[in-house]
Amino acid sequence: MPDSAPQQLLHLVIGGELTDLEHTTFKDLDQVDIVGVYPNYASAHAAWKAKAQQTVDNAHMRYFVVHLHRLLDPGQDAKSSS
């Protein structure tokens, strides 16, 4: 891979209806909406915002941005801060 390629910081956007507003437990895992995987936070945030705005009338519907790059390389944050 060339050195000029931008670093991928993968993010996953998912959402669904929660059982209650106090926890992040989905009501039905079969109905979880996997919006997509994005190469950076900015594009994931845009997708999250669009989906969240579409479901604003349902108080139990929530969308989340999951930082996949932190799960794939847990030491990455420590490396970048040193």
mmCIF file with all atom_site columns, C-alpha atoms in Angstrom:
data_model
loop_
_atom_site.group_PDB
_atom_site.id
_atom_site.type_symbol
_atom_site.label_atom_id
_atom_site.label_alt_id
_atom_site.label_comp_id
_atom_site.label_asym_id
_atom_site.label_entity_id
_atom_site.label_seq_id
_atom_site.pdbx_PDB_ins_code
_atom_site.Cartn_x
_atom_site.Cartn_y
_atom_site.Cartn_z
_atom_site.occupancy
_atom_site.B_iso_or_equiv
_atom_site.pdbx_formal_charge
_atom_site.auth_seq_id
_atom_site.auth_comp_id
_atom_site.auth_asym_id
_atom_site.auth_atom_id
_atom_site.pdbx_PDB_model_num
ATOM 1  C CA . MET A 1 1  ? 0.000   0.000  0.000  1.00 0.00 ? 1  MET A CA 1
ATOM 2  C CA . PRO A 1 2  ? 1.448   3.417  -0.904 1.00 0.00 ? 2  PRO A CA 1
ATOM 3  C CA . ASP A 1 3  ? 2.463   5.768  1.892  1.00 0.00 ? 3  ASP A CA 1
ATOM 4  C CA . SER A 1 4  ? 0.205   8.491  0.468  1.00 0.00 ? 4  SER A CA 1
ATOM 5  C CA . ALA A 1 5  ? -3.000  6.495  1.101  1.00 0.00 ? 5  ALA A CA 1
ATOM 6  C CA . PRO A 1 6  ? -5.143  8.126  3.798  1.00 0.00 ? 6  PRO A CA 1
ATOM 7  C CA . GLN A 1 7  ? -5.412  6.245  7.071  1.00 0.00 ? 7  GLN A CA 1
ATOM 8  C CA . GLN A 1 8  ? -8.706  4.397  7.436  1.00 0.00 ? 8  GLN A CA 1
ATOM 9  C CA . LEU A 1 9  ? -10.437 4.968  10.744 1.00 0.00 ? 9  LEU A CA 1
ATOM 10 C CA . LEU A 1 10 ? -13.416 2.681  10.197 1.00 0.00 ? 10 LEU A CA 1
ATOM 11 C CA . HIS A 1 11 ? -16.743 3.553  11.827 1.00 0.00 ? 11 HIS A CA 1
ATOM 12 C CA . LEU A 1 12 ? -19.986 1.570  11.892 1.00 0.00 ? 12 LEU A CA 1
ATOM 13 C CA . VAL A 1 13 ? -23.411 3.224  12.094 1.00 0.00 ? 13 VAL A CA 1
ATOM 14 C CA . ILE A 1 14 ? -26.195 1.076  13.575 1.00 0.00 ? 14 ILE A CA 1
ATOM 15 C CA . GLY A 1 15 ? -29.526 1.755  15.180 1.00 0.00 ? 15 GLY A CA 1
ATOM 16 C CA . GLY A 1 16 ? -32.831 0.415  16.273 1.00 0.00 ? 16 GLY A CA 1
ATOM 17 C CA . GLU A 1 17 ? -35.602 0.638  18.794 1.00 0.00 ? 17 GLU A CA 1
ATOM 18 C CA . LEU A 1 18 ? -34.476 0.399  22.417 1.00 0.00 ? 18 LEU A CA 1
ATOM 19 C CA . THR A 1 19 ? -36.360 -1.406 25.195 1.00 0.00 ? 19 THR A CA 1
ATOM 20 C CA . ASP A 1 20 ? -36.204 1.741  27.358 1.00 0.00 ? 20 ASP A CA 1
ATOM 21 C CA . LEU A 1 21 ? -34.480 5.116  27.428 1.00 0.00 ? 21 LEU A CA 1
ATOM 22 C CA . GLU A 1 22 ? -32.173 4.239  30.344 1.00 0.00 ? 22 GLU A CA 1
ATOM 23 C CA . HIS A 1 23 ? -30.200 1.498  28.553 1.00 0.00 ? 23 HIS A CA 1
ATOM 24 C CA . THR A 1 24 ? -28.813 0.636  25.144 1.00 0.00 ? 24 THR A CA 1
ATOM 25 C CA . THR A 1 25 ? -30.607 -2.708 24.833 1.00 0.00 ? 25 THR A CA 1
ATOM 26 C CA . PHE A 1 26 ? -32.292 -3.192 21.476 1.00 0.00 ? 26 PHE A CA 1
ATOM 27 C CA . LYS A 1 27 ? -35.921 -4.309 21.558 1.00 0.00 ? 27 LYS A CA 1
ATOM 28 C CA . ASP A 1 28 ? -35.478 -6.760 18.652 1.00 0.00 ? 28 ASP A CA 1
ATOM 29 C CA . LEU A 1 29 ? -32.006 -7.683 17.383 1.00 0.00 ? 29 LEU A CA 1
ATOM 30 C CA . ASP A 1 30 ? -33.505 -8.920 14.107 1.00 0.00 ? 30 ASP A CA 1
ATOM 31 C CA . GLN A 1 31 ? -34.672 -5.356 13.452 1.00 0.00 ? 31 GLN A CA 1
ATOM 32 C CA . VAL A 1 32 ? -31.329 -3.604 14.116 1.00 0.00 ? 32 VAL A CA 1
ATOM 33 C CA . ASP A 1 33 ? -30.576 -1.290 11.209 1.00 0.00 ? 33 ASP A CA 1
ATOM 34 C CA . ILE A 1 34 ? -26.983 -1.651 10.022 1.00 0.00 ? 34 ILE A CA 1
ATOM 35 C CA . VAL A 1 35 ? -26.587 1.604  8.140  1.00 0.00 ? 35 VAL A CA 1
ATOM 36 C CA . GLY A 1 36 ? -23.031 0.997  6.969  1.00 0.00 ? 36 GLY A CA 1
ATOM 37 C CA . VAL A 1 37 ? -19.284 1.145  7.503  1.00 0.00 ? 37 VAL A CA 1
ATOM 38 C CA . TYR A 1 38 ? -17.523 4.438  6.822  1.00 0.00 ? 38 TYR A CA 1
ATOM 39 C CA . PRO A 1 39 ? -13.839 5.312  6.338  1.00 0.00 ? 39 PRO A CA 1
ATOM 40 C CA . ASN A 1 40 ? -13.826 8.250  8.767  1.00 0.00 ? 40 ASN A CA 1
ATOM 41 C CA . TYR A 1 41 ? -15.840 9.846  11.533 1.00 0.00 ? 41 TYR A CA 1
ATOM 42 C CA . ALA A 1 42 ? -17.107 12.756 9.412  1.00 0.00 ? 42 ALA A CA 1
ATOM 43 C CA . SER A 1 43 ? -18.888 10.493 6.907  1.00 0.00 ? 43 SER A CA 1
ATOM 44 C CA . ALA A 1 44 ? -20.195 8.228  9.689  1.00 0.00 ? 44 ALA A CA 1
ATOM 45 C CA . HIS A 1 45 ? -21.534 11.260 11.562 1.00 0.00 ? 45 HIS A CA 1
ATOM 46 C CA . ALA A 1 46 ? -23.341 12.468 8.437  1.00 0.00 ? 46 ALA A CA 1
ATOM 47 C CA . ALA A 1 47 ? -24.988 9.045  8.006  1.00 0.00 ? 47 ALA A CA 1
ATOM 48 C CA . TRP A 1 48 ? -25.871 8.909  11.722 1.00 0.00 ? 48 TRP A CA 1
ATOM 49 C CA . LYS A 1 49 ? -27.420 12.378 11.615 1.00 0.00 ? 49 LYS A CA 1
ATOM 50 C CA . ALA A 1 50 ? -29.526 11.570 8.537  1.00 0.00 ? 50 ALA A CA 1
ATOM 51 C CA . LYS A 1 51 ? -30.902 8.368  10.094 1.00 0.00 ? 51 LYS A CA 1
ATOM 52 C CA . ALA A 1 52 ? -31.496 10.009 13.471 1.00 0.00 ? 52 ALA A CA 1
ATOM 53 C CA . GLN A 1 53 ? -33.456 12.821 11.811 1.00 0.00 ? 53 GLN A CA 1
ATOM 54 C CA . GLN A 1 54 ? -35.599 10.301 9.897  1.00 0.00 ? 54 GLN A CA 1
ATOM 55 C CA . THR A 1 55 ? -36.684 8.658  13.163 1.00 0.00 ? 55 THR A CA 1
ATOM 56 C CA . VAL A 1 56 ? -37.052 11.753 15.361 1.00 0.00 ? 56 VAL A CA 1
ATOM 57 C CA . ASP A 1 57 ? -40.746 10.981 16.039 1.00 0.00 ? 57 ASP A CA 1
ATOM 58 C CA . ASN A 1 58 ? -39.915 7.684  17.791 1.00 0.00 ? 58 ASN A CA 1
ATOM 59 C CA . ALA A 1 59 ? -38.325 8.434  21.182 1.00 0.00 ? 59 ALA A CA 1
ATOM 60 C CA . HIS A 1 60 ? -37.115 4.840  21.564 1.00 0.00 ? 60 HIS A CA 1
ATOM 61 C CA . MET A 1 61 ? -35.279 4.778  18.228 1.00 0.00 ? 61 MET A CA 1
ATOM 62 C CA . ARG A 1 62 ? -31.544 5.447  18.541 1.00 0.00 ? 62 ARG A CA 1
ATOM 63 C CA . TYR A 1 63 ? -28.597 5.361  16.178 1.00 0.00 ? 63 TYR A CA 1
ATOM 64 C CA . PHE A 1 64 ? -24.971 4.977  17.224 1.00 0.00 ? 64 PHE A CA 1
ATOM 65 C CA . VAL A 1 65 ? -21.523 5.496  15.714 1.00 0.00 ? 65 VAL A CA 1
ATOM 66 C CA . VAL A 1 66 ? -19.210 2.617  16.678 1.00 0.00 ? 66 VAL A CA 1
ATOM 67 C CA . HIS A 1 67 ? -15.473 3.295  16.395 1.00 0.00 ? 67 HIS A CA 1
ATOM 68 C CA . LEU A 1 68 ? -14.437 0.050  14.671 1.00 0.00 ? 68 LEU A CA 1
ATOM 69 C CA . HIS A 1 69 ? -10.832 1.209  14.342 1.00 0.00 ? 69 HIS A CA 1
ATOM 70 C CA . ARG A 1 70 ? -10.559 1.149  18.141 1.00 0.00 ? 70 ARG A CA 1
ATOM 71 C CA . LEU A 1 71 ? -11.791 -2.443 18.237 1.00 0.00 ? 71 LEU A CA 1
ATOM 72 C CA . LEU A 1 72 ? -9.523  -3.555 15.393 1.00 0.00 ? 72 LEU A CA 1
ATOM 73 C CA . ASP A 1 73 ? -6.402  -1.909 16.842 1.00 0.00 ? 73 ASP A CA 1
ATOM 74 C CA . PRO A 1 74 ? -6.913  -1.098 20.540 1.00 0.00 ? 74 PRO A CA 1
ATOM 75 C CA . GLY A 1 75 ? -3.373  0.251  20.901 1.00 0.00 ? 75 GLY A CA 1
ATOM 76 C CA . GLN A 1 76 ? -3.888  2.807  18.141 1.00 0.00 ? 76 GLN A CA 1
ATOM 77 C CA . ASP A 1 77 ? -5.092  5.569  20.486 1.00 0.00 ? 77 ASP A CA 1
ATOM 78 C CA . ALA A 1 78 ? -2.105  5.020  22.756 1.00 0.00 ? 78 ALA A CA 1
ATOM 79 C CA . LYS A 1 79 ? 0.279   5.173  19.773 1.00 0.00 ? 79 LYS A CA 1
ATOM 80 C CA . SER A 1 80 ? -1.169  8.419  18.432 1.00 0.00 ? 80 SER A CA 1
ATOM 81 C CA . SER A 1 81 ? -1.055  10.185 21.803 1.00 0.00 ? 81 SER A CA 1
ATOM 82 C CA . SER A 1 82 ? 2.631   9.402  22.446 1.00 0.00 ? 82 SER A CA 1
#
